[in-house]
Backbone as CSV, one residue per row, in Angstrom:
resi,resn,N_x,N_y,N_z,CA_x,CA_y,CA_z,C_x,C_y,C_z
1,UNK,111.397,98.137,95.993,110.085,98.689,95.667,109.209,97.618,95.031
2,UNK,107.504,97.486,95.316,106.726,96.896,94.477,106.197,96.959,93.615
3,UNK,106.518,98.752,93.459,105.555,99.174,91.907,106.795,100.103,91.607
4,UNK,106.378,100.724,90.527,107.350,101.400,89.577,107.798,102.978,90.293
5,UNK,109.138,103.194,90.560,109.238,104.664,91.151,108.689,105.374,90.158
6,UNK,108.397,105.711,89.111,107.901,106.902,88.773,106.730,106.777,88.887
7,UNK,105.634,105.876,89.045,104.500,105.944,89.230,104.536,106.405,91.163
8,UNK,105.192,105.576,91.611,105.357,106.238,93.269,105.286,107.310,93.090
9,UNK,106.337,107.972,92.395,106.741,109.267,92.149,105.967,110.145,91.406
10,UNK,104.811,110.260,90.900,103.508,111.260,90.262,102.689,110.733,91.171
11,UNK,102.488,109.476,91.917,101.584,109.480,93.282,101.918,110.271,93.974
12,UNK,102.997,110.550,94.619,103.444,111.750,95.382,103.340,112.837,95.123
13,UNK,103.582,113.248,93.828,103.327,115.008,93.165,101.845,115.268,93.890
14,UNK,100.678,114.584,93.523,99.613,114.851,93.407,98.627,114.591,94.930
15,UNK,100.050,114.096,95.758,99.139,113.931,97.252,98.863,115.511,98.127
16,UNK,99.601,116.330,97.373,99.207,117.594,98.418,100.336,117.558,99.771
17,UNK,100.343,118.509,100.442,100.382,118.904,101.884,99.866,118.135,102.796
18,UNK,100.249,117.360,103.794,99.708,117.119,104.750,99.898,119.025,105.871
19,UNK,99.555,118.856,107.240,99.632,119.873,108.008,101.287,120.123,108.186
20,UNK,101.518,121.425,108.801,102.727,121.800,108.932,103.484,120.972,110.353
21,UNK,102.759,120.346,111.130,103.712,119.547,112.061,104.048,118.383,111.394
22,UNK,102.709,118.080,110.789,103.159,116.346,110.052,104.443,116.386,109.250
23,UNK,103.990,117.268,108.334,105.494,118.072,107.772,107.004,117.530,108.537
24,UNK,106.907,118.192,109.347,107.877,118.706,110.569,108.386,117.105,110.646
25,UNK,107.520,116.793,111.778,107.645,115.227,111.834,108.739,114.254,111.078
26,UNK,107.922,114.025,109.667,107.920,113.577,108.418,109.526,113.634,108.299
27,UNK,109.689,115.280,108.253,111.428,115.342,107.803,112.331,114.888,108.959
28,UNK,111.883,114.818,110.149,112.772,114.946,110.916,112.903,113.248,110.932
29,UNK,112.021,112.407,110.889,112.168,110.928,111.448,112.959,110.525,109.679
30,UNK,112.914,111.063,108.747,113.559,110.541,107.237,114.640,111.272,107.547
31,UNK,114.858,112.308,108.218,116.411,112.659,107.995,117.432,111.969,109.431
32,UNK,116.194,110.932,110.214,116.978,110.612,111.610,116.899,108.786,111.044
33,UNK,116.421,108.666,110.046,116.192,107.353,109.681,115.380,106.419,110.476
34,UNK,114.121,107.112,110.783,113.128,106.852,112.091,112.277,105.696,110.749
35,UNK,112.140,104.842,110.916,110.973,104.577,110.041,109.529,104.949,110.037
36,UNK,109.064,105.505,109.056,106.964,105.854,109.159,106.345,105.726,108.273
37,UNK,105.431,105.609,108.255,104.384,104.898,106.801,104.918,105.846,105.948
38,UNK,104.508,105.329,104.102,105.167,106.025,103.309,103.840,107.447,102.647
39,UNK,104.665,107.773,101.480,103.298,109.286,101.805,101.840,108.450,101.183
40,UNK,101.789,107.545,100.402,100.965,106.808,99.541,100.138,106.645,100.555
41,UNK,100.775,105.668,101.917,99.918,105.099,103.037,99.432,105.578,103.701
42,UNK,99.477,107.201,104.252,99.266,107.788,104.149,97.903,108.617,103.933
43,UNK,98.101,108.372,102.627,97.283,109.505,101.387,95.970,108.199,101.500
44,UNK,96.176,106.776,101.942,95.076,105.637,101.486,94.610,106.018,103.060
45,UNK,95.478,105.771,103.957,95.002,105.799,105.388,93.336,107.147,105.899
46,UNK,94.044,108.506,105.153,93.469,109.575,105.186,91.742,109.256,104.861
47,UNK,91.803,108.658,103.228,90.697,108.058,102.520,89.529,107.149,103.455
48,UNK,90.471,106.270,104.054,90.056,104.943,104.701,89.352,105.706,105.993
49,UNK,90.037,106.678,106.438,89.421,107.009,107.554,87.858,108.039,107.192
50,UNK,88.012,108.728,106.429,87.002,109.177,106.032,85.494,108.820,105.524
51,UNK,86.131,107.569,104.810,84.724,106.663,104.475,84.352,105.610,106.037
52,UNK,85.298,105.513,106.731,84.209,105.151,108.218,83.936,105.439,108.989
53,UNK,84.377,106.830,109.315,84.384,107.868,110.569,84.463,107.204,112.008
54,UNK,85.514,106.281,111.651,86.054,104.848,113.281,86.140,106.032,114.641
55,UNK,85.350,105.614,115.692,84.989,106.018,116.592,86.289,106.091,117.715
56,UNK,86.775,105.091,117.555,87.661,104.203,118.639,88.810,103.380,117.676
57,UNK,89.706,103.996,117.759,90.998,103.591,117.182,91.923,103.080,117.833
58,UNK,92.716,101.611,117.352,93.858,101.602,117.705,94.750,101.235,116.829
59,UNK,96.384,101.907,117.238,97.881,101.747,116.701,98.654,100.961,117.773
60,UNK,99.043,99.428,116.449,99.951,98.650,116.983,101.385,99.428,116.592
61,UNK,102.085,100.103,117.662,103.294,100.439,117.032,103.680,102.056,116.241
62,UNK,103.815,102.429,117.376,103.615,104.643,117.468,104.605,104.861,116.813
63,UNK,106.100,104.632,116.987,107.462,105.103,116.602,107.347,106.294,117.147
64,UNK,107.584,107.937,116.312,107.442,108.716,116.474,105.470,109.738,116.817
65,UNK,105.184,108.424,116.480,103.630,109.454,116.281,103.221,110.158,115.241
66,UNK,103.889,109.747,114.323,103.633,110.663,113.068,101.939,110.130,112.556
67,UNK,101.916,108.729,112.245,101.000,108.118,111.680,99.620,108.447,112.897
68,UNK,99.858,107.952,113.894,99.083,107.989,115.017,98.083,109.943,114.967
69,UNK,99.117,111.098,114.287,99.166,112.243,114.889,98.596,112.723,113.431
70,UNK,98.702,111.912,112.172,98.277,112.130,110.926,96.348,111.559,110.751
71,UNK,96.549,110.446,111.541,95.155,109.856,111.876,94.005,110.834,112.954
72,UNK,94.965,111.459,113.398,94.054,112.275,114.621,93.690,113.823,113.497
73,UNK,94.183,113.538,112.857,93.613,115.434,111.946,92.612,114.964,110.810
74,UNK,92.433,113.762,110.910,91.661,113.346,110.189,90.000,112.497,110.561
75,UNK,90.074,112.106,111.840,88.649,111.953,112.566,87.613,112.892,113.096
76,UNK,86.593,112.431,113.180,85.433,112.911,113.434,85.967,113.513,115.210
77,UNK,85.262,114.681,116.130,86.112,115.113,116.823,85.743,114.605,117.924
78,UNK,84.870,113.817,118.151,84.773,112.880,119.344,85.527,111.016,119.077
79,UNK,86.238,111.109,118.053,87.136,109.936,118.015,88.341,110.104,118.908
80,UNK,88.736,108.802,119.082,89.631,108.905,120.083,90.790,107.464,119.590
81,UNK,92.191,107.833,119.991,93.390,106.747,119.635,93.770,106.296,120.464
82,UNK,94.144,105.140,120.734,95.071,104.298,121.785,96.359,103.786,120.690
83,UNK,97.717,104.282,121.039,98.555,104.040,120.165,99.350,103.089,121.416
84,UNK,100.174,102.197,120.893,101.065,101.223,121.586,102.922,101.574,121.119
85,UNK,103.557,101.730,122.001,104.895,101.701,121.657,106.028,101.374,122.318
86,UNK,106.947,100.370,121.991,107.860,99.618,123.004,109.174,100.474,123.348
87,UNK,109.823,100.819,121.933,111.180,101.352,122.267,111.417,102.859,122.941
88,UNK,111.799,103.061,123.647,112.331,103.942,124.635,112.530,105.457,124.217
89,UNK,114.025,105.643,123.420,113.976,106.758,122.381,112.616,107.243,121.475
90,UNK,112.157,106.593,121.190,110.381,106.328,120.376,109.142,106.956,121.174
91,UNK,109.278,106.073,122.192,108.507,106.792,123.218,108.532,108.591,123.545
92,UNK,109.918,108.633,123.781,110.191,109.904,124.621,109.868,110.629,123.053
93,UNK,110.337,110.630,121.840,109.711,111.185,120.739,108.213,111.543,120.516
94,UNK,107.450,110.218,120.732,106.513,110.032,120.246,105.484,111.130,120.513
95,UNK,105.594,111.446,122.826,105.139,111.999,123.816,105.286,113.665,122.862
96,UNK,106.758,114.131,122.905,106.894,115.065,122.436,106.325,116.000,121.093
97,UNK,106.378,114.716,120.276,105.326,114.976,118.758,104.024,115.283,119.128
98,UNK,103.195,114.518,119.961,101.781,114.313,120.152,101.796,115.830,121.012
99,UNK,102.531,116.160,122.105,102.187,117.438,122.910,102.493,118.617,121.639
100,UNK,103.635,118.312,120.624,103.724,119.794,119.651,102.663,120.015,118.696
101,UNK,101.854,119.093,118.510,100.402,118.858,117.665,99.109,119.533,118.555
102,UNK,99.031,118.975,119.622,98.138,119.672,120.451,97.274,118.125,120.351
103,UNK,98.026,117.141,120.297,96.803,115.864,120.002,96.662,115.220,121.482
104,UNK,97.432,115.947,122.789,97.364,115.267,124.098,95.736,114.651,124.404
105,UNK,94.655,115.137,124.095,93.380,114.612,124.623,93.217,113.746,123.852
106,UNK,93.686,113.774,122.156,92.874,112.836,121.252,93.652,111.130,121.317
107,UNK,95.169,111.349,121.731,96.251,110.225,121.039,96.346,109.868,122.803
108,UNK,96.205,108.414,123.104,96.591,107.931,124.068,97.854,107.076,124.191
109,UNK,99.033,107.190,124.314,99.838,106.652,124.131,100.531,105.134,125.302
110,UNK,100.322,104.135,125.071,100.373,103.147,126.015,102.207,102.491,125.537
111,UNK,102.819,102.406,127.022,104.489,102.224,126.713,104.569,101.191,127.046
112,UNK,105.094,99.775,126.189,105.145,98.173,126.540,105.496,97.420,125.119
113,UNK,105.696,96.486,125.463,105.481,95.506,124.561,104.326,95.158,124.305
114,UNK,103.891,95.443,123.020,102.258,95.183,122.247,102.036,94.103,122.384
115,UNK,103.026,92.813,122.898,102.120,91.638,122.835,101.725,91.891,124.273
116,UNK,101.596,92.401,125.334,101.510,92.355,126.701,100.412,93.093,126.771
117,UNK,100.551,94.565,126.408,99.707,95.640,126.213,98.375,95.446,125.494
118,UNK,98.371,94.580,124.733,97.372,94.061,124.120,96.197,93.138,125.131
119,UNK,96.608,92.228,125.422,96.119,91.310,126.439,95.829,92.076,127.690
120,UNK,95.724,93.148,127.801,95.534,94.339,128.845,93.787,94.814,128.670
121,UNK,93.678,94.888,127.423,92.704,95.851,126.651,91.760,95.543,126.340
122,UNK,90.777,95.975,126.769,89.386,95.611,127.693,88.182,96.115,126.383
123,UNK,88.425,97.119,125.527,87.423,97.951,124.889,87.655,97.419,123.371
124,UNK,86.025,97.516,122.609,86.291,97.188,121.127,86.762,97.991,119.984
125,UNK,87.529,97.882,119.569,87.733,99.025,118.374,87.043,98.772,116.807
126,UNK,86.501,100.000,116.560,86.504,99.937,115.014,87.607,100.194,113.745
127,UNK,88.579,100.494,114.134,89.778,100.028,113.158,91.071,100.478,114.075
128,UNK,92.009,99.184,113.677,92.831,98.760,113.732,94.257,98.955,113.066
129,UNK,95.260,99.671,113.321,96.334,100.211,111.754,97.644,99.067,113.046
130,UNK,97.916,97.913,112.039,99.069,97.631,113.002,100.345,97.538,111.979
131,UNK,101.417,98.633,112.356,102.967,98.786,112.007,103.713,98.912,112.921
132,UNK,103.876,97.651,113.308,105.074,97.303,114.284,106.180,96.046,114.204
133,UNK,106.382,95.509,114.943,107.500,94.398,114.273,107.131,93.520,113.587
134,UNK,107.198,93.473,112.622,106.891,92.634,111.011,106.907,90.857,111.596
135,UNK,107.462,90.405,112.085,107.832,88.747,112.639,107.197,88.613,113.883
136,UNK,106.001,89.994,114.618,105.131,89.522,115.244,103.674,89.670,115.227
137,UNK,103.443,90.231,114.023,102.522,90.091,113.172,101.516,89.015,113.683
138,UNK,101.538,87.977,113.579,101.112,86.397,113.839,100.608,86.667,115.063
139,UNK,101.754,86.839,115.838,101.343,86.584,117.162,100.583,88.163,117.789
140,UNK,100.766,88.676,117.521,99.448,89.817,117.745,97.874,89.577,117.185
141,UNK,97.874,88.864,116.158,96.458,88.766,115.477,95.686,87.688,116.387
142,UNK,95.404,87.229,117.369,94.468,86.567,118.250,93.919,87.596,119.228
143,UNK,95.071,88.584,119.836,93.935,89.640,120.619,93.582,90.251,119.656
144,UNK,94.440,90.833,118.722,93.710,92.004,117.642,92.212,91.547,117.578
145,UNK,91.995,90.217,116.781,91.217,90.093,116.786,90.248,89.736,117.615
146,UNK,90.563,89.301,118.845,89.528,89.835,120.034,88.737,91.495,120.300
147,UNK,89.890,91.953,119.925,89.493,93.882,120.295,88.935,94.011,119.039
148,UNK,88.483,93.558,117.917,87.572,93.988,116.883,86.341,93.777,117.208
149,UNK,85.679,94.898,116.686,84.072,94.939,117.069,83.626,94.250,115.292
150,UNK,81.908,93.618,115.420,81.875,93.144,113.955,81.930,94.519,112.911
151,UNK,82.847,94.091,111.657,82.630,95.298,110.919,83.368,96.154,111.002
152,UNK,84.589,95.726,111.679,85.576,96.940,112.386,87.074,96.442,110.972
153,UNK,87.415,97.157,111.010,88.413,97.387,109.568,89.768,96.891,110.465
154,UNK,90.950,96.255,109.936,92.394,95.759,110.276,93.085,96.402,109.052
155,UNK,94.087,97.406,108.855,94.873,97.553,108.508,96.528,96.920,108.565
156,UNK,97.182,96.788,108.113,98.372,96.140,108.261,99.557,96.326,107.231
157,UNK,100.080,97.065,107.650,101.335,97.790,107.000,102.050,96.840,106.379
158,UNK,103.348,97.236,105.166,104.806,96.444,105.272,104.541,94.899,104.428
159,UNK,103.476,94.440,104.385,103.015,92.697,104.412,104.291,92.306,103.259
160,UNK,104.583,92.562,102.210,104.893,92.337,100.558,106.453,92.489,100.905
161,UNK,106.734,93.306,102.189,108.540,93.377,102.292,109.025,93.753,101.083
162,UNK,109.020,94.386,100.488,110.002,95.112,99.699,109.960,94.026,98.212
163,UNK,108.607,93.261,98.023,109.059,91.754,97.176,109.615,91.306,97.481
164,UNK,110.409,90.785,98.957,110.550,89.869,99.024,110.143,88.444,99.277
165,UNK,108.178,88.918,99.915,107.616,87.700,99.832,107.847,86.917,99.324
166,UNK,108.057,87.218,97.950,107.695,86.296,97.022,109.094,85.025,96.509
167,UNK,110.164,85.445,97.122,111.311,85.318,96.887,111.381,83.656,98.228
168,UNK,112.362,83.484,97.760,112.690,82.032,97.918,113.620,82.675,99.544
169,UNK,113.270,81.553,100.333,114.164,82.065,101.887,115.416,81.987,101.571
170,UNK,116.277,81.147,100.851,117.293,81.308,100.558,118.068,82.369,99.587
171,UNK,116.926,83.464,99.444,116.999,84.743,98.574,117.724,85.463,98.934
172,UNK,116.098,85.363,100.068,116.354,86.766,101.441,117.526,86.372,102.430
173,UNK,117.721,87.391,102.671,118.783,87.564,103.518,119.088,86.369,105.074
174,UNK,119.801,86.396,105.292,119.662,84.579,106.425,119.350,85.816,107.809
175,UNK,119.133,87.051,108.160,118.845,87.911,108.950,117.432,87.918,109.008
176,UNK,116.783,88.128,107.941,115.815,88.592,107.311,114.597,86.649,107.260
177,UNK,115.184,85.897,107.474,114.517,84.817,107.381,112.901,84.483,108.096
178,UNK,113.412,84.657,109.508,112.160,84.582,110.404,110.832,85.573,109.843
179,UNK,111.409,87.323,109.504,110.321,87.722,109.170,109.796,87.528,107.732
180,UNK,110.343,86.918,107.059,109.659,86.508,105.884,108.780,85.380,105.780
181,UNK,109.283,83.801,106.822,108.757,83.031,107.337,106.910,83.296,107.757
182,UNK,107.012,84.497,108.852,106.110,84.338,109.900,105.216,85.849,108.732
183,UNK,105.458,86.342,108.358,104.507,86.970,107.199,104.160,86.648,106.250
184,UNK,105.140,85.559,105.629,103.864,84.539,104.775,103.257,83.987,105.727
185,UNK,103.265,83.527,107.010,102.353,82.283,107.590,101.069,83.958,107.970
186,UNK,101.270,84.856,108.469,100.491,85.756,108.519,99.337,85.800,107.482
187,UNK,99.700,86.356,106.038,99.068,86.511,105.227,98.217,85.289,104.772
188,UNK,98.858,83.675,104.837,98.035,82.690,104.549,96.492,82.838,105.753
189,UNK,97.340,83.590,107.197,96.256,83.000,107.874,95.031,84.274,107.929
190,UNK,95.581,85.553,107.271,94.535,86.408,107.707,93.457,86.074,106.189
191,UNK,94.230,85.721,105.268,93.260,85.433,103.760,92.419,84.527,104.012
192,UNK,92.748,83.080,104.753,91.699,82.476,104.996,91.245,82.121,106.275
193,UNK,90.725,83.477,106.978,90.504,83.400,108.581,88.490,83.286,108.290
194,UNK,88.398,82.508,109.012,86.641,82.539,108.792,85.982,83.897,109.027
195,UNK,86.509,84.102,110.071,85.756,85.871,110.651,86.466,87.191,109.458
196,UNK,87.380,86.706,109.113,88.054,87.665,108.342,88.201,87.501,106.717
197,UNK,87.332,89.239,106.069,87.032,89.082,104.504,88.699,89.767,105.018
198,UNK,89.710,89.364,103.659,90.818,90.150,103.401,91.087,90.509,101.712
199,UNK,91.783,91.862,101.826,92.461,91.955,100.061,94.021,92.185,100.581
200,UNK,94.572,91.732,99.437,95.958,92.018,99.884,96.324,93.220,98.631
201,UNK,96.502,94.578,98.970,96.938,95.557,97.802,98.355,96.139,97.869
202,UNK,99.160,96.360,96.733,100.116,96.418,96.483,100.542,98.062,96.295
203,UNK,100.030,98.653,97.927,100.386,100.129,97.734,102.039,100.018,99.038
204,UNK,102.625,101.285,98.675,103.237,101.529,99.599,104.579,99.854,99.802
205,UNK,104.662,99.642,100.688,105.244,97.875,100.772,104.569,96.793,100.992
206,UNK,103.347,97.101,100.795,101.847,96.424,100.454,101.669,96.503,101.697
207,UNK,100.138,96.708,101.710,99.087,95.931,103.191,98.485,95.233,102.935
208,UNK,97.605,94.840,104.114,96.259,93.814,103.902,94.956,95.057,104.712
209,UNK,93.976,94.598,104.576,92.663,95.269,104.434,92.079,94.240,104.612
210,UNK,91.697,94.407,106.287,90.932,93.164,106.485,89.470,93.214,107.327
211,UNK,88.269,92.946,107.023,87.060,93.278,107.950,86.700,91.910,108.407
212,UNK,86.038,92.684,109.554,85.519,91.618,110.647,84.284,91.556,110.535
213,UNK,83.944,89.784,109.827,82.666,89.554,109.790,81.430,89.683,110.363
């Protein structure tokens, strides 16, 4: 953890209910050990979307659809999602979540490898939520940032790893090396990208918050 469980823990008392599928969702991918944003990210994501009413959304990295299906109860009703997702089991989940929501018109779900799928994608978005493989981070941020319109918001899950950023490679785990490597080289490059204002905040396993000049 990066901040204190009991402060996690009265953040959570006080987030409320999401809807009864998210619900659903929620328990089923924590009791299948599915990974999905945490409730904090969530509870900021909800916020974030509200103060820009993003027209045109995209998700690097669906899993189950929870996040993707939590973002859709929360836009303006002519917004629309393009979510990306590689693994197989994930997929066939994801499809299933999005049809038990009723989000089939709003959530577009595209099946590939995001670095491929990306380089596909023709239209600009106004925000961006990418949680997908942490060590390709890097190499997704040149189209990302092609598909940003000016002014268009980058979200980015996970960045802080559990503290282990901060930790010496010979800390972290010799498994764990590459993605600690290529997310510091991430974070050096989205903090000082010319087109890109960034904050780096320490919610959830930290993100970055990044706009396009």
């Amino acid at each position: 953890m990066i901040t204190d469980d009991r402060i996690t823990s009265y953040i959570h008392s006080l987030a409320g209910n999401d809807s009864d599928i998210c619900m659903q969702i929620e328990h089923e991918a924590l009791s299948e050990g599915v990974p999905i944003i945490r409730k904090e990210m969530g509870c900021f994501l909800k916020t974030i979307l509200a103060e820009k009413h993003p027209k045109n959304i995209l998700e690097v990295g669906a899993a189950v659809g929870y996040s993707s299906i939590l973002m859709s109860e929360n836009i303006d009703a002519d917004a629309k999602i393009t979510t990306i997702e590689n693994y197989d089991k994930r997929i066939v989940k994801a499809k299933e979540n999005i049809k038990r929501a009723g989000k089939e018109s709003v959530i577009t779900l595209l099946e590939g490898d995001a670095g491929e799928i990306l380089k596909t994608l023709t239209g600009l978005y106004d925000f961006i939520f990418m949680d997908a493989a942490k060590a390709q981070y890097i190499h997704f941020l040149p189209e990302v940032m092609r598909l940003m319109k000016k002014g268009a918001v980058l979200i980015t899950d996970n960045v802080l790893q559990e503290g282990d950023i901060i930790q010496s490679k010979y800390v972290v785990r010799r498994r764990d090396r590459t993605i600690h490597k290529r997310m510091r080289e991430y974070l050096e490059v989205v903090k000082n990208h010319p087109e890109l204002e960034t904050t780096i905040v320490p919610i959830g396993d930290g993100i970055t918050i990044s706009v396009k000049k």
